[in-house]
Tab-separated table of C-alpha atoms in Angstrom:
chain	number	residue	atom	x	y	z
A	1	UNK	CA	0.000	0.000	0.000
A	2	UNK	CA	2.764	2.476	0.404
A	3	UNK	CA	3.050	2.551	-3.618
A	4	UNK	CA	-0.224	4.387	-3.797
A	5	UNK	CA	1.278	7.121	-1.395
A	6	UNK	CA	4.686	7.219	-3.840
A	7	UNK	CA	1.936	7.736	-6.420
A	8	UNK	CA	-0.144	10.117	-5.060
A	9	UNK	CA	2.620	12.028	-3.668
A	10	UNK	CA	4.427	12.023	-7.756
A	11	UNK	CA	1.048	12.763	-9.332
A	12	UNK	CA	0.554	15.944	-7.198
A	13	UNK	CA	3.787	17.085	-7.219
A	14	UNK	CA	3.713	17.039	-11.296
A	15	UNK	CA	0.398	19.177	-10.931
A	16	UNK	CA	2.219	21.508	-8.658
A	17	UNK	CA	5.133	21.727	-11.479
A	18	UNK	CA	2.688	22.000	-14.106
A	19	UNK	CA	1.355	24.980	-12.454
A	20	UNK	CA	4.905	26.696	-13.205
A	21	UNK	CA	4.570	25.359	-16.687
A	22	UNK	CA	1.375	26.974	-17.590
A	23	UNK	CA	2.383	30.783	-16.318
A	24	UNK	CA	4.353	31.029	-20.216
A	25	UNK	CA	2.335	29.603	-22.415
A	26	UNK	CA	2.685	31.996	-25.825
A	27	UNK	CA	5.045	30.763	-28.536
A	28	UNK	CA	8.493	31.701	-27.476
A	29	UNK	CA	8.432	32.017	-23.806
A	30	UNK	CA	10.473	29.450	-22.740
A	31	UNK	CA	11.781	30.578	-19.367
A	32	UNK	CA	8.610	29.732	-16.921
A	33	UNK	CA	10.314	31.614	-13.905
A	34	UNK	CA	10.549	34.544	-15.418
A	35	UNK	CA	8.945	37.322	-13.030
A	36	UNK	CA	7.927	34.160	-10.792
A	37	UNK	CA	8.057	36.404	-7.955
A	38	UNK	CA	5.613	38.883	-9.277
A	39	UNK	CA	2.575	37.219	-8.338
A	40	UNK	CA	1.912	36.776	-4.560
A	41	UNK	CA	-1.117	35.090	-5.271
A	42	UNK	CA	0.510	32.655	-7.117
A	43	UNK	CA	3.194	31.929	-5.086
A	44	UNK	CA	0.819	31.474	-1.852
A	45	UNK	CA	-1.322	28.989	-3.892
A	46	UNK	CA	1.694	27.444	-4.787
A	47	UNK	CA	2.803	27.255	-1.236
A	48	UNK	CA	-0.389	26.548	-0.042
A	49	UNK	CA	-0.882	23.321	-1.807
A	50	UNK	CA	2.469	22.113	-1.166
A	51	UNK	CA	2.092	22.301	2.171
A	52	UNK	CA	-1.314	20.918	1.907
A	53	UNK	CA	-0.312	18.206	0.321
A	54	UNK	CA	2.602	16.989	3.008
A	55	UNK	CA	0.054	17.465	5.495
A	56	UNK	CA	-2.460	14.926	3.292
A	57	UNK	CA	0.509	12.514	3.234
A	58	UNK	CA	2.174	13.113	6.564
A	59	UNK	CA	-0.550	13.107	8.911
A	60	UNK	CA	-3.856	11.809	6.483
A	61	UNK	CA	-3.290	7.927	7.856
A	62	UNK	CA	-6.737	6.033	7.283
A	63	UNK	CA	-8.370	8.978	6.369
A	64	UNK	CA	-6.860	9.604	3.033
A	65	UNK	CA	-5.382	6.135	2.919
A	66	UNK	CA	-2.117	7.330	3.077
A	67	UNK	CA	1.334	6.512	4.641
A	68	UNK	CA	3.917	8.805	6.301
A	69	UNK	CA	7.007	8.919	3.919
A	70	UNK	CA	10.348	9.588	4.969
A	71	UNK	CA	12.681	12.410	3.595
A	72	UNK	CA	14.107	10.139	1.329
A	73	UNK	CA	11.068	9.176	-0.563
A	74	UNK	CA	9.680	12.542	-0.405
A	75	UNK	CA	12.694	14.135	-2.303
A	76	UNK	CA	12.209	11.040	-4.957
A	77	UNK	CA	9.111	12.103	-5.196
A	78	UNK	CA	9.927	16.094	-5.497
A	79	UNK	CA	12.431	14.826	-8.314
A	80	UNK	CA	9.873	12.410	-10.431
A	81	UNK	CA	7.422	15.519	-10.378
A	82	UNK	CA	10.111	18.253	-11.420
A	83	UNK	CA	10.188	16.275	-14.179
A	84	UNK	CA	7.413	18.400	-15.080
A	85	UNK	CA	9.510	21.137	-16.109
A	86	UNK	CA	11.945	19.449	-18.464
A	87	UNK	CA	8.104	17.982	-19.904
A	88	UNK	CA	7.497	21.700	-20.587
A	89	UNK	CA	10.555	22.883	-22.574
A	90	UNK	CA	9.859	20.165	-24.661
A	91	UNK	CA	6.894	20.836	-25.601
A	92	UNK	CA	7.551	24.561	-26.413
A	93	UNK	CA	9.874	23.197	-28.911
A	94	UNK	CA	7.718	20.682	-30.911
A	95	UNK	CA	5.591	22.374	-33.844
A	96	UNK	CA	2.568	23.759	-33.099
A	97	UNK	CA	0.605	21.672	-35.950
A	98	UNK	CA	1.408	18.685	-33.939
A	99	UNK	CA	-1.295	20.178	-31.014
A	100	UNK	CA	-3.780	21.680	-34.060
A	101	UNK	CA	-5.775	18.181	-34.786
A	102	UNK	CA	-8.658	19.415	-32.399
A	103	UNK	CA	-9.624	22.873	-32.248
A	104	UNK	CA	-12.572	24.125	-30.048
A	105	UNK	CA	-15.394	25.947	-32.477
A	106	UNK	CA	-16.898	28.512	-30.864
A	107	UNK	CA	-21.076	27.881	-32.049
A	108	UNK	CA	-22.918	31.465	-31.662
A	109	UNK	CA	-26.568	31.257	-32.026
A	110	UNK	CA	-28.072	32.875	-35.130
A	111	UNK	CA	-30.071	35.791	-34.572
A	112	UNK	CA	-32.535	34.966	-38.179
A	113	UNK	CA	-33.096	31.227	-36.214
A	114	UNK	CA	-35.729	32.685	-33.932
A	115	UNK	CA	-36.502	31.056	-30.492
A	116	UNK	CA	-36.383	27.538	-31.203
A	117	UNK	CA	-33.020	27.758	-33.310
A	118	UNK	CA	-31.814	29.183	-29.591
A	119	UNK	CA	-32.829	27.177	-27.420
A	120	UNK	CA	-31.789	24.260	-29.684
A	121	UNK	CA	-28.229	25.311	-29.553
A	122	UNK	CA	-28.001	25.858	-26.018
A	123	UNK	CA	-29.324	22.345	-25.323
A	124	UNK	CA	-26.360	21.288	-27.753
A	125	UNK	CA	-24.154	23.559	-25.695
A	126	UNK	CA	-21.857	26.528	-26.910
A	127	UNK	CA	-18.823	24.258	-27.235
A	128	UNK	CA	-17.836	21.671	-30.161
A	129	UNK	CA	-14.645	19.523	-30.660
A	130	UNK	CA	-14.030	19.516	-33.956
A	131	UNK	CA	-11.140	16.808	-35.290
A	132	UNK	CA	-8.695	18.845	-37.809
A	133	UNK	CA	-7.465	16.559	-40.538
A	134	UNK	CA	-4.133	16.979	-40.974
């Protein structure tokens, strides 16, 4: 059972690094700390659900179904999710058309439909995946 605390702990640690990773997310910015310290917000959420998590681990027991992991295993896990990061520079250098097979289609409802055109839509809801051939 202590495997699905090493996993738990990796999987939120990625989402933690991930957070980092999505702050840049324009063509060309490749540095994700850049002006890291601007954002307080950011940095207490960031904090925040660090800490959070530990606690989870640390002190969850049969609540969370967790076990306490020593320093050791914590840092392994701190390493598997900063993995995260070298994830991210990766993927800001692989072309763009590789991530352009779906595209979300905005679907605005047509004023000439009337009511019933409307409503139709908004049962359908405003958002379609559409796949992109390549």
């Amino acid at each position: 059972m202590l495997h699905y605390t090493l996993i738990f702990q990796v999987f939120v640690f990625m989402q933690i690094f991930n957070l980092i990773n999505s702050r840049k997310i324009e063509e060309g910015e490749i540095n994700v700390f850049k002006n890291f310290f601007n954002n307080k917000y950011f940095i207490i959420i960031f904090c925040l659900t660090i800490l959070i998590q530990c606690c989870l681990v640390e002190l969850g027991g049969t609540a969370v179904k967790t076990y306490k992991l020593n320093t050791n295993q914590n840092l392994i896990c701190l390493a598997i999710g900063a993995t995260e990061l070298i994830w991210g520079v990766i993927i800001k250098f692989m072309p763009l058309k590789l991530f352009q097979c779906i595209k979300l289609d905005v679907q605005l409802p047509d004023e000439t439909e009337g009511e019933e055109g409307e409503e139709k839509k908004k049962s359908q809801g405003a958002l379609a995946l559409k796949r992109v051939s390549t």
